Amino acid sequence: MTLLAMTPVQEMERPYAKRWAALGVLCLSLLVVVMANTSLLVAAPAMTLDLNLSSSDLQWIIDGYTVPYAALMLLFGVIGDKYSRRGALLLGLLIFTAGSVAGALTDATVGVILARVVMGVAAAIVMPATLSLLVATFPKRERATAVTIWAATSGLAIAMGPLLAGWLLESYWWGSSFLINVPITVFAIVAAIALVPPSRAVDPGRVDWLGGLLSVLAVSTVVYAIIEGMHFGWSVGPTYFASVGMLSIGAFIAWELRHPNPLLDVRAFRSRMLSGAVLAVLLFFLVTFGVIYYVAQYLQFVLDFGPVSTGVHLLPLAGAVFVGSGITQWLTPKVGMKYTVTAGMVVGTLLVVSMLGIDTTATYMDFVPVLALLGIGIGLSVSPCTDAIMAEFPDNKLGVAGGLNDTALELGGSLGIAVLGSVLATTYRGGIVDFLTGFPGKGPDGQPTAQAAQAIEASGDSVAGAVIVADIMRENPFLSGYADNLQANAISSFVGAVTHTSLIATVVFALGAVIVGILLPAPTRRALPAPTLSVVPAAFEMGDFEPAGATGPTGQATVGFDKRVAREVAELEHLLDQPSAPKHALIEHDKPVVEKPLKIETVSAAILLAEDEIARPSIYQLAAKVFEVQAAAAEEAALEDAGHLNIHQLALADIARKRRESAEEELDAALDLAELPVMRRAPKPVSRSSQVNFYEYGDSVYRRRAELEERSSSVWAMPL
């Protein structure tokens, strides 16, 4: 046992032993990059006061992280696939650490913006690497659970960001929300070297650099145009960037359709599963970040919660995410992804509808159902969609799949804050503008003084600005009455804006839920009859099942499974990762074996036996090892009998000898595993003269095939 994880995943003969500890490292890395995005919800007011930020400056600080984060994930996911997924994770964490230190130590607005840009680039490297490493490290039977934990971590980070930032701001300055990342990332780097195994794609081909450049240009310009246009109006700048983005999207699609090894094969979106899953992730995080954006403001500036208190009161969201994830683990295998995800989106729609009832008298308890529904909806929808997106791509494209999933997630979050935040700000401004016409502090010409104009602008920009201005005005006893009225009008306008924004979000999300429900394919429910082969394990290996109502070669109708047995067979096929093959007869000495249907009780018993036998090598694996030993020994003997040997033949003989010794060792290990006792619920094998038993069938296959390919179930990460 070595202290460092140095063996690549693709060279392991069985699942990585420390994979759950590695998952903890990956989730920690995900946690820190997501928290860096949500912590600004609490840290922004302190930064605004200390750095004297304008609305444009604050928006640039937010965009500096968001735009590169969303734009670069797809390209960096592909690069990680080609060179090293763990290397990408380590590099991203190192860059993120440097950006965090720089952001904490600078006292200039430009310095903070540049630090956030560096952190955004690093986050784009880290996030797809965590997901591709997860999928590469875990065997398929455990992958859904691991993805569920990964997705739940995203929900936890959304709530933990404001909590951690608030706790730091109680005792330290806003730069501490940057510095807290450093010990976390340093620990993650050390733990990744020790616990996360190296991984990269097998034969990924050349990187499509032009496609990567076009994808970065398309996403960055579109995200920036939407954010700037929604916040500051569709002037020449945002319109220009939007036009560049649309042209870049068209060029990207055209290039990817003709490239032999595209960065992202856009034809994959013909899959309803992929299209529906990507749309669901995008819509859910659009609503999630939009809701968190104005719930956090309400708690801070309407209910007057402090930074720590705001973070603590957002924690029910994290708990509900884990509850929803647990429900997903139980519900998805029973009803299928389509209905689980659709149910999650219905829950999400209900949470937005519940926001319509918020008024100026609302207390924190009115927001508890909102946070609970949001968390449950995230748990129900996001992890199945992420699992489905990753499953739609081959193993050498895991970085592409992770980048696509994360781009949808971050793009949704960006649009949520930009679009819903813009609607919120515009509606709020329209509600308070009349009251601000009577703002005190006008000069002899009847126009507001410079200080009053600044206060009016801040008060009309957001409820946070109005509350801060009201607090400053209360220092003057003559203005305290107006300050109270200003705060009351700001709160009333903000609550009205929340209601209006929630109505729009309800329409968008409900329409999206309908589209996703239509796009996602319904689970296929095959009616599985009893296999007509008398040997159930062999039938399982060959996937030898017929449609309901079919008849055997003798014309006798096969006996149908009941629902319980059909479910057991479907689960077993899923574990084996071997879809049903066309039916064919077994050949023994060129004569077809007479097939007889089995009773349901026999099939169910055989299923139990097969489930217990999954942990041991099958007869095909053992036969393949025997064949390898014989072939290696024959090759070695042929070289030794060649008479006069030259140096080239001696080298070949040495290679053959090593190959034979390796094959013998693997056969011994396989035989040791095969001799393990079965679980006590397994029935004793029954041998009947009219049937070909499991081992006889394996022997017949071996005699028929001169070259037998090794078969391996999904329990084994690599062949024995």
PDB file of C-alpha atoms in Angstrom, residues 32-161:
ATOM      1  CA  VAL A  32     -14.673  25.717  -2.557  1.00  0.00           C
ATOM      2  CA  VAL A  33     -15.203  26.894  -6.158  1.00  0.00           C
ATOM      3  CA  VAL A  34     -18.999  27.104  -5.769  1.00  0.00           C
ATOM      4  CA  MET A  35     -18.755  28.862  -2.395  1.00  0.00           C
ATOM      5  CA  ALA A  36     -16.523  31.520  -3.963  1.00  0.00           C
ATOM      6  CA  ASN A  37     -19.456  32.440  -6.189  1.00  0.00           C
ATOM      7  CA  THR A  38     -22.214  32.551  -3.553  1.00  0.00           C
ATOM      8  CA  SER A  39     -20.174  34.177  -0.753  1.00  0.00           C
ATOM      9  CA  LEU A  40     -20.378  37.520  -2.570  1.00  0.00           C
ATOM     10  CA  LEU A  41     -24.085  37.672  -1.722  1.00  0.00           C
ATOM     11  CA  VAL A  42     -23.009  38.480   1.839  1.00  0.00           C
ATOM     12  CA  ALA A  43     -19.589  40.084   1.260  1.00  0.00           C
ATOM     13  CA  ALA A  44     -20.730  42.569  -1.421  1.00  0.00           C
ATOM     14  CA  PRO A  45     -22.065  45.283   0.966  1.00  0.00           C
ATOM     15  CA  ALA A  46     -18.799  45.360   2.968  1.00  0.00           C
ATOM     16  CA  MET A  47     -16.741  45.451  -0.239  1.00  0.00           C
ATOM     17  CA  THR A  48     -18.915  48.257  -1.598  1.00  0.00           C
ATOM     18  CA  LEU A  49     -18.368  50.425   1.473  1.00  0.00           C
ATOM     19  CA  ASP A  50     -14.647  49.713   1.859  1.00  0.00           C
ATOM     20  CA  LEU A  51     -13.676  50.075  -1.828  1.00  0.00           C
ATOM     21  CA  ASN A  52     -16.337  52.694  -2.634  1.00  0.00           C
ATOM     22  CA  LEU A  53     -17.658  50.540  -5.463  1.00  0.00           C
ATOM     23  CA  SER A  54     -20.198  51.735  -7.968  1.00  0.00           C
ATOM     24  CA  SER A  55     -22.882  49.399  -9.283  1.00  0.00           C
ATOM     25  CA  SER A  56     -20.781  48.882 -12.403  1.00  0.00           C
ATOM     26  CA  ASP A  57     -17.678  48.017 -10.325  1.00  0.00           C
ATOM     27  CA  LEU A  58     -19.571  45.465  -8.252  1.00  0.00           C
ATOM     28  CA  GLN A  59     -21.052  43.942 -11.372  1.00  0.00           C
ATOM     29  CA  TRP A  60     -17.570  43.585 -12.872  1.00  0.00           C
ATOM     30  CA  ILE A  61     -16.360  41.825  -9.715  1.00  0.00           C
ATOM     31  CA  ILE A  62     -19.221  39.347 -10.077  1.00  0.00           C
ATOM     32  CA  ASP A  63     -18.802  38.985 -13.849  1.00  0.00           C
ATOM     33  CA  GLY A  64     -15.029  38.597 -13.539  1.00  0.00           C
ATOM     34  CA  TYR A  65     -15.621  35.236 -11.894  1.00  0.00           C
ATOM     35  CA  THR A  66     -18.771  34.183 -13.701  1.00  0.00           C
ATOM     36  CA  VAL A  67     -17.839  34.799 -17.353  1.00  0.00           C
ATOM     37  CA  PRO A  68     -14.556  32.804 -17.541  1.00  0.00           C
ATOM     38  CA  TYR A  69     -16.053  30.182 -15.230  1.00  0.00           C
ATOM     39  CA  ALA A  70     -18.905  29.516 -17.644  1.00  0.00           C
ATOM     40  CA  ALA A  71     -16.943  30.019 -20.878  1.00  0.00           C
ATOM     41  CA  LEU A  72     -13.867  27.837 -20.296  1.00  0.00           C
ATOM     42  CA  MET A  73     -15.267  24.678 -18.671  1.00  0.00           C
ATOM     43  CA  LEU A  74     -15.962  22.826 -21.911  1.00  0.00           C
ATOM     44  CA  LEU A  75     -12.474  23.420 -23.352  1.00  0.00           C
ATOM     45  CA  PHE A  76     -10.661  22.649 -20.099  1.00  0.00           C
ATOM     46  CA  GLY A  77     -12.671  19.468 -19.698  1.00  0.00           C
ATOM     47  CA  VAL A  78     -11.395  18.250 -23.078  1.00  0.00           C
ATOM     48  CA  ILE A  79      -7.803  19.238 -22.243  1.00  0.00           C
ATOM     49  CA  GLY A  80      -8.030  17.345 -18.965  1.00  0.00           C
ATOM     50  CA  ASP A  81      -9.273  14.269 -20.834  1.00  0.00           C
ATOM     51  CA  LYS A  82      -6.305  14.316 -23.177  1.00  0.00           C
ATOM     52  CA  TYR A  83      -3.445  15.043 -20.803  1.00  0.00           C
ATOM     53  CA  SER A  84      -4.417  14.376 -17.178  1.00  0.00           C
ATOM     54  CA  ARG A  85      -7.656  14.806 -15.259  1.00  0.00           C
ATOM     55  CA  ARG A  86      -5.898  14.795 -11.895  1.00  0.00           C
ATOM     56  CA  GLY A  87      -3.270  17.153 -13.297  1.00  0.00           C
ATOM     57  CA  ALA A  88      -6.047  19.547 -14.321  1.00  0.00           C
ATOM     58  CA  LEU A  89      -7.544  19.345 -10.820  1.00  0.00           C
ATOM     59  CA  LEU A  90      -4.193  20.118  -9.162  1.00  0.00           C
ATOM     60  CA  LEU A  91      -3.379  22.940 -11.578  1.00  0.00           C
ATOM     61  CA  GLY A  92      -6.804  24.503 -11.089  1.00  0.00           C
ATOM     62  CA  LEU A  93      -6.503  24.352  -7.294  1.00  0.00           C
ATOM     63  CA  LEU A  94      -3.049  25.963  -7.426  1.00  0.00           C
ATOM     64  CA  ILE A  95      -4.298  28.833  -9.626  1.00  0.00           C
ATOM     65  CA  PHE A  96      -7.372  29.230  -7.410  1.00  0.00           C
ATOM     66  CA  THR A  97      -5.099  29.524  -4.357  1.00  0.00           C
ATOM     67  CA  ALA A  98      -3.002  32.225  -6.036  1.00  0.00           C
ATOM     68  CA  GLY A  99      -6.100  34.176  -7.080  1.00  0.00           C
ATOM     69  CA  SER A 100      -7.549  33.990  -3.558  1.00  0.00           C
ATOM     70  CA  VAL A 101      -4.359  35.345  -1.987  1.00  0.00           C
ATOM     71  CA  ALA A 102      -4.185  38.169  -4.536  1.00  0.00           C
ATOM     72  CA  GLY A 103      -7.833  39.096  -4.002  1.00  0.00           C
ATOM     73  CA  ALA A 104      -7.410  39.275  -0.228  1.00  0.00           C
ATOM     74  CA  LEU A 105      -4.265  41.405  -0.273  1.00  0.00           C
ATOM     75  CA  THR A 106      -5.277  44.019  -2.855  1.00  0.00           C
ATOM     76  CA  ASP A 107      -7.022  47.243  -1.875  1.00  0.00           C
ATOM     77  CA  ALA A 108      -7.845  48.425  -5.399  1.00  0.00           C
ATOM     78  CA  THR A 109     -11.001  47.728  -7.362  1.00  0.00           C
ATOM     79  CA  VAL A 110      -9.046  46.677 -10.450  1.00  0.00           C
ATOM     80  CA  GLY A 111      -6.972  44.273  -8.350  1.00  0.00           C
ATOM     81  CA  VAL A 112     -10.075  42.597  -6.952  1.00  0.00           C
ATOM     82  CA  ILE A 113     -11.578  42.259 -10.431  1.00  0.00           C
ATOM     83  CA  LEU A 114      -8.382  40.692 -11.825  1.00  0.00           C
ATOM     84  CA  ALA A 115      -8.168  38.312  -8.866  1.00  0.00           C
ATOM     85  CA  ARG A 116     -11.750  37.232  -9.470  1.00  0.00           C
ATOM     86  CA  VAL A 117     -10.939  36.631 -13.161  1.00  0.00           C
ATOM     87  CA  VAL A 118      -8.018  34.377 -12.170  1.00  0.00           C
ATOM     88  CA  MET A 119     -10.253  32.494  -9.726  1.00  0.00           C
ATOM     89  CA  GLY A 120     -12.911  32.099 -12.418  1.00  0.00           C
ATOM     90  CA  VAL A 121     -10.381  30.563 -14.815  1.00  0.00           C
ATOM     91  CA  ALA A 122      -9.208  28.194 -12.071  1.00  0.00           C
ATOM     92  CA  ALA A 123     -12.785  27.197 -11.239  1.00  0.00           C
ATOM     93  CA  ALA A 124     -13.352  26.347 -14.915  1.00  0.00           C
ATOM     94  CA  ILE A 125     -10.400  23.930 -14.697  1.00  0.00           C
ATOM     95  CA  VAL A 126     -11.416  22.359 -11.384  1.00  0.00           C
ATOM     96  CA  MET A 127     -15.132  21.773 -11.796  1.00  0.00           C
ATOM     97  CA  PRO A 128     -15.209  19.533 -14.914  1.00  0.00           C
ATOM     98  CA  ALA A 129     -12.139  17.680 -13.609  1.00  0.00           C
ATOM     99  CA  THR A 130     -14.008  16.685 -10.436  1.00  0.00           C
ATOM    100  CA  LEU A 131     -16.877  15.190 -12.399  1.00  0.00           C
ATOM    101  CA  SER A 132     -14.769  13.360 -15.002  1.00  0.00           C
ATOM    102  CA  LEU A 133     -12.496  11.926 -12.276  1.00  0.00           C
ATOM    103  CA  LEU A 134     -15.562  10.749 -10.375  1.00  0.00           C
ATOM    104  CA  VAL A 135     -17.002   8.891 -13.353  1.00  0.00           C
ATOM    105  CA  ALA A 136     -13.619   7.417 -14.309  1.00  0.00           C
ATOM    106  CA  THR A 137     -12.873   6.190 -10.779  1.00  0.00           C
ATOM    107  CA  PHE A 138     -16.194   4.608  -9.802  1.00  0.00           C
ATOM    108  CA  PRO A 139     -17.591   1.417 -11.329  1.00  0.00           C
ATOM    109  CA  LYS A 140     -20.951   1.835 -13.006  1.00  0.00           C
ATOM    110  CA  ARG A 141     -22.959   0.201 -10.253  1.00  0.00           C
ATOM    111  CA  GLU A 142     -21.785   2.881  -7.762  1.00  0.00           C
ATOM    112  CA  ARG A 143     -21.653   5.821 -10.133  1.00  0.00           C
ATOM    113  CA  ALA A 144     -25.208   7.063  -9.569  1.00  0.00           C
ATOM    114  CA  THR A 145     -24.628   7.235  -5.804  1.00  0.00           C
ATOM    115  CA  ALA A 146     -21.350   9.111  -6.266  1.00  0.00           C
ATOM    116  CA  VAL A 147     -22.932  11.594  -8.693  1.00  0.00           C
ATOM    117  CA  THR A 148     -25.790  12.147  -6.234  1.00  0.00           C
ATOM    118  CA  ILE A 149     -23.284  13.051  -3.503  1.00  0.00           C
ATOM    119  CA  TRP A 150     -21.470  15.341  -5.955  1.00  0.00           C
ATOM    120  CA  ALA A 151     -24.695  17.124  -6.879  1.00  0.00           C
ATOM    121  CA  ALA A 152     -25.734  17.418  -3.231  1.00  0.00           C
ATOM    122  CA  THR A 153     -22.393  19.099  -2.539  1.00  0.00           C
ATOM    123  CA  SER A 154     -23.310  21.793  -5.075  1.00  0.00           C
ATOM    124  CA  GLY A 155     -26.482  22.515  -3.130  1.00  0.00           C
ATOM    125  CA  LEU A 156     -24.552  22.511   0.155  1.00  0.00           C
ATOM    126  CA  ALA A 157     -22.035  25.009  -1.254  1.00  0.00           C
ATOM    127  CA  ILE A 158     -24.819  27.407  -2.282  1.00  0.00           C
ATOM    128  CA  ALA A 159     -25.868  27.642   1.375  1.00  0.00           C
ATOM    129  CA  MET A 160     -22.381  27.366   2.905  1.00  0.00           C
ATOM    130  CA  GLY A 161     -20.939  30.304   0.931  1.00  0.00           C
TER     131      GLY A 161
END
